[in-house]
Structures are given as structure tokens and as C-alpha cells.
Amino acid sequence: QVQLVESGGGLVQPGGSLRLSCAASGSMFRFNTMGWYRQAPGKERELVARITSAGGTNYADSVKGRFTISRDNAKNTVFLQMNSLKPEDTAVYLCNYGDYAKMYWGQGTQVTVSS
């Protein structure tokens, strides 16, 4: 199993920034992908950004240019730097781990963008 522990959510005003962290532990395969998804009330879960163990990234169109995903492989941690936040970014953000055999989800951290 793989355990994922997220941190860094909270309340921020429009235009502000937050940084999310997700620390992974357990039976991780060397080649994997970690990422962030989000789910707002009444909406489907959607990909925000993901990064492979080799550093390849992809982003949802709605966050390109505002969010940056990165990872520290030595610490099995992935980060999501969120800038220029908008009210429509409000959601529960969930960390995800996947490799050739399995996929795991974190518990989620709430991000609320409101004045």
C-alpha cells in the first residue's frame, strides 16, 4: 500500500497563493506518477496537474500559467504551487499516486478562494 498525506489547504482571497504538499510513503514503485485532482460540490473530480517520476508534467487548461507542480523524489513528496487563485478554484484537492499496478488517493485538503 501507499499512504498519502496532504497539507497546505485553507482560505485565501482571490488573487492569492497557496502551496499544497503531499507526502507519500509505503510500497512505491520507482516509476510512478503523482498528481493533484480536485472536486467541487456537485461537480465531477477533475485532473489539476500531474508529474511523473522522470519530471514530465501536464496541466488542466484552466490552471496553466497559474499553477506549478513539482516533486522531490528523495522525499517522495509532490507540491502544487497555486498562484492567482480564483473563486472557481475552490474545491477539495486530492493527491493521487499511480504506477503500473495500483493507484491510491489521499484524504483531500480543502481550498477555498473567497473575499
PDB file of C-alpha atoms in Angstrom:
ATOM      1  CA  GLN A   1       0.000   0.000   0.000  1.00  0.00           C
ATOM      2  CA  VAL A   2       0.878   3.655  -0.409  1.00  0.00           C
ATOM      3  CA  GLN A   3      -0.133   6.301   2.101  1.00  0.00           C
ATOM      4  CA  LEU A   4      -0.607   9.907   1.021  1.00  0.00           C
ATOM      5  CA  VAL A   5      -0.716  12.799   3.474  1.00  0.00           C
ATOM      6  CA  GLU A   6      -1.748  16.195   2.142  1.00  0.00           C
ATOM      7  CA  SER A   7      -1.240  19.603   3.710  1.00  0.00           C
ATOM      8  CA  GLY A   8      -1.414  23.269   2.825  1.00  0.00           C
ATOM      9  CA  GLY A   9      -5.051  23.942   2.065  1.00  0.00           C
ATOM     10  CA  GLY A  10      -7.008  26.825   3.511  1.00  0.00           C
ATOM     11  CA  LEU A  11      -8.871  30.041   2.859  1.00  0.00           C
ATOM     12  CA  VAL A  12      -7.337  32.629   0.562  1.00  0.00           C
ATOM     13  CA  GLN A  13      -8.571  35.771  -1.149  1.00  0.00           C
ATOM     14  CA  PRO A  14      -8.886  35.946  -4.933  1.00  0.00           C
ATOM     15  CA  GLY A  15      -5.501  36.631  -6.471  1.00  0.00           C
ATOM     16  CA  GLY A  16      -3.703  34.984  -3.577  1.00  0.00           C
ATOM     17  CA  SER A  17      -1.447  31.948  -3.430  1.00  0.00           C
ATOM     18  CA  LEU A  18      -1.308  28.616  -1.674  1.00  0.00           C
ATOM     19  CA  ARG A  19       1.124  25.723  -1.742  1.00  0.00           C
ATOM     20  CA  LEU A  20      -0.088  22.187  -1.309  1.00  0.00           C
ATOM     21  CA  SER A  21       2.156  19.312  -0.280  1.00  0.00           C
ATOM     22  CA  CYS A  22       1.614  15.573  -0.472  1.00  0.00           C
ATOM     23  CA  ALA A  23       3.997  13.177   1.238  1.00  0.00           C
ATOM     24  CA  ALA A  24       3.906   9.571   0.087  1.00  0.00           C
ATOM     25  CA  SER A  25       5.115   6.509   1.940  1.00  0.00           C
ATOM     26  CA  GLY A  26       4.845   2.766   1.585  1.00  0.00           C
ATOM     27  CA  SER A  27       5.348   0.396  -1.329  1.00  0.00           C
ATOM     28  CA  MET A  28       6.138   2.844  -4.089  1.00  0.00           C
ATOM     29  CA  PHE A  29       7.363   1.704  -7.469  1.00  0.00           C
ATOM     30  CA  ARG A  30      10.350   3.590  -8.821  1.00  0.00           C
ATOM     31  CA  PHE A  31       8.480   4.708 -11.934  1.00  0.00           C
ATOM     32  CA  ASN A  32       5.257   6.405 -10.943  1.00  0.00           C
ATOM     33  CA  THR A  33       3.049   9.393 -11.460  1.00  0.00           C
ATOM     34  CA  MET A  34       1.803  11.661  -8.705  1.00  0.00           C
ATOM     35  CA  GLY A  35      -0.713  14.385  -9.140  1.00  0.00           C
ATOM     36  CA  TRP A  36      -3.478  16.570  -7.854  1.00  0.00           C
ATOM     37  CA  TYR A  37      -7.141  16.322  -8.657  1.00  0.00           C
ATOM     38  CA  ARG A  38      -9.959  18.464  -7.359  1.00  0.00           C
ATOM     39  CA  GLN A  39     -13.637  18.079  -6.750  1.00  0.00           C
ATOM     40  CA  ALA A  40     -16.063  20.912  -6.159  1.00  0.00           C
ATOM     41  CA  PRO A  41     -19.562  20.356  -4.735  1.00  0.00           C
ATOM     42  CA  GLY A  42     -21.872  18.940  -7.375  1.00  0.00           C
ATOM     43  CA  LYS A  43     -19.082  18.511  -9.897  1.00  0.00           C
ATOM     44  CA  GLU A  44     -17.019  15.609 -11.110  1.00  0.00           C
ATOM     45  CA  ARG A  45     -13.474  15.054  -9.973  1.00  0.00           C
ATOM     46  CA  GLU A  46     -11.021  16.582 -12.423  1.00  0.00           C
ATOM     47  CA  LEU A  47      -7.292  16.479 -13.016  1.00  0.00           C
ATOM     48  CA  VAL A  48      -5.422  19.617 -11.979  1.00  0.00           C
ATOM     49  CA  ALA A  49      -1.827  18.594 -12.652  1.00  0.00           C
ATOM     50  CA  ARG A  50       0.386  15.532 -12.559  1.00  0.00           C
ATOM     51  CA  ILE A  51       4.069  14.762 -12.722  1.00  0.00           C
ATOM     52  CA  THR A  52       5.968  11.579 -13.484  1.00  0.00           C
ATOM     53  CA  SER A  53       8.970  10.332 -11.571  1.00  0.00           C
ATOM     54  CA  ALA A  54      11.039  11.487 -14.564  1.00  0.00           C
ATOM     55  CA  GLY A  55       9.662  15.022 -14.256  1.00  0.00           C
ATOM     56  CA  GLY A  56       7.177  15.110 -17.095  1.00  0.00           C
ATOM     57  CA  THR A  57       4.150  17.256 -16.349  1.00  0.00           C
ATOM     58  CA  ASN A  58       0.744  18.056 -17.661  1.00  0.00           C
ATOM     59  CA  TYR A  59      -1.893  20.522 -16.505  1.00  0.00           C
ATOM     60  CA  ALA A  60      -5.562  21.223 -16.896  1.00  0.00           C
ATOM     61  CA  ASP A  61      -6.121  24.114 -19.288  1.00  0.00           C
ATOM     62  CA  SER A  62      -7.872  26.056 -16.536  1.00  0.00           C
ATOM     63  CA  VAL A  63      -4.730  26.232 -14.379  1.00  0.00           C
ATOM     64  CA  LYS A  64      -1.967  26.577 -16.966  1.00  0.00           C
ATOM     65  CA  GLY A  65       0.219  29.571 -16.223  1.00  0.00           C
ATOM     66  CA  ARG A  66      -1.086  29.847 -12.662  1.00  0.00           C
ATOM     67  CA  PHE A  67      -0.267  26.508 -11.025  1.00  0.00           C
ATOM     68  CA  THR A  68       3.058  24.666 -10.933  1.00  0.00           C
ATOM     69  CA  ILE A  69       3.539  21.057  -9.912  1.00  0.00           C
ATOM     70  CA  SER A  70       6.904  19.776  -8.713  1.00  0.00           C
ATOM     71  CA  ARG A  71       8.271  16.851  -6.774  1.00  0.00           C
ATOM     72  CA  ASP A  72      11.135  15.865  -4.518  1.00  0.00           C
ATOM     73  CA  ASN A  73      11.836  12.227  -5.318  1.00  0.00           C
ATOM     74  CA  ALA A  74      14.230  11.840  -2.398  1.00  0.00           C
ATOM     75  CA  LYS A  75      11.411  12.751  -0.020  1.00  0.00           C
ATOM     76  CA  ASN A  76       8.580  11.178  -2.058  1.00  0.00           C
ATOM     77  CA  THR A  77       6.754  14.482  -1.906  1.00  0.00           C
ATOM     78  CA  VAL A  78       4.820  16.362  -4.551  1.00  0.00           C
ATOM     79  CA  PHE A  79       3.962  20.050  -4.391  1.00  0.00           C
ATOM     80  CA  LEU A  80       1.374  22.228  -6.067  1.00  0.00           C
ATOM     81  CA  GLN A  81       2.118  25.951  -6.100  1.00  0.00           C
ATOM     82  CA  MET A  82      -1.112  27.786  -6.827  1.00  0.00           C
ATOM     83  CA  ASN A  83      -0.935  31.465  -7.776  1.00  0.00           C
ATOM     84  CA  SER A  84      -3.544  33.955  -8.961  1.00  0.00           C
ATOM     85  CA  LEU A  85      -6.256  31.902  -7.341  1.00  0.00           C
ATOM     86  CA  LYS A  86      -9.837  32.390  -8.465  1.00  0.00           C
ATOM     87  CA  PRO A  87     -13.131  31.597  -6.726  1.00  0.00           C
ATOM     88  CA  GLU A  88     -13.679  28.811  -9.258  1.00  0.00           C
ATOM     89  CA  ASP A  89     -10.568  27.079  -7.901  1.00  0.00           C
ATOM     90  CA  THR A  90     -12.494  26.357  -4.706  1.00  0.00           C
ATOM     91  CA  ALA A  91     -12.631  22.602  -4.196  1.00  0.00           C
ATOM     92  CA  VAL A  92     -11.284  19.682  -2.246  1.00  0.00           C
ATOM     93  CA  TYR A  93      -7.855  18.912  -3.660  1.00  0.00           C
ATOM     94  CA  LEU A  94      -6.830  15.268  -3.615  1.00  0.00           C
ATOM     95  CA  CYS A  95      -3.364  13.838  -4.031  1.00  0.00           C
ATOM     96  CA  ASN A  96      -3.022  10.819  -6.289  1.00  0.00           C
ATOM     97  CA  TYR A  97      -0.334   8.176  -6.742  1.00  0.00           C
ATOM     98  CA  GLY A  98      -0.263   5.697  -9.589  1.00  0.00           C
ATOM     99  CA  ASP A  99       2.111   3.135 -11.065  1.00  0.00           C
ATOM    100  CA  TYR A 100       1.753   0.150 -13.407  1.00  0.00           C
ATOM    101  CA  ALA A 101      -0.113  -1.893 -10.816  1.00  0.00           C
ATOM    102  CA  LYS A 102      -2.000   0.359  -8.424  1.00  0.00           C
ATOM    103  CA  MET A 103      -3.488   3.742  -7.649  1.00  0.00           C
ATOM    104  CA  TYR A 104      -4.081   5.477  -4.341  1.00  0.00           C
ATOM    105  CA  TRP A 105      -5.798   8.647  -3.180  1.00  0.00           C
ATOM    106  CA  GLY A 106      -5.212  10.954  -0.261  1.00  0.00           C
ATOM    107  CA  GLN A 107      -7.962  12.184   2.016  1.00  0.00           C
ATOM    108  CA  GLY A 108      -8.065  15.609   0.420  1.00  0.00           C
ATOM    109  CA  THR A 109      -7.486  19.162   1.588  1.00  0.00           C
ATOM    110  CA  GLN A 110      -9.975  21.999   1.237  1.00  0.00           C
ATOM    111  CA  VAL A 111      -9.030  25.068  -0.760  1.00  0.00           C
ATOM    112  CA  THR A 112     -11.447  27.982  -0.546  1.00  0.00           C
ATOM    113  CA  VAL A 113     -10.947  31.151  -2.578  1.00  0.00           C
ATOM    114  CA  SER A 114     -13.209  33.894  -1.334  1.00  0.00           C
ATOM    115  CA  SER A 115     -13.163  37.523  -0.302  1.00  0.00           C
TER     116      SER A 115
END
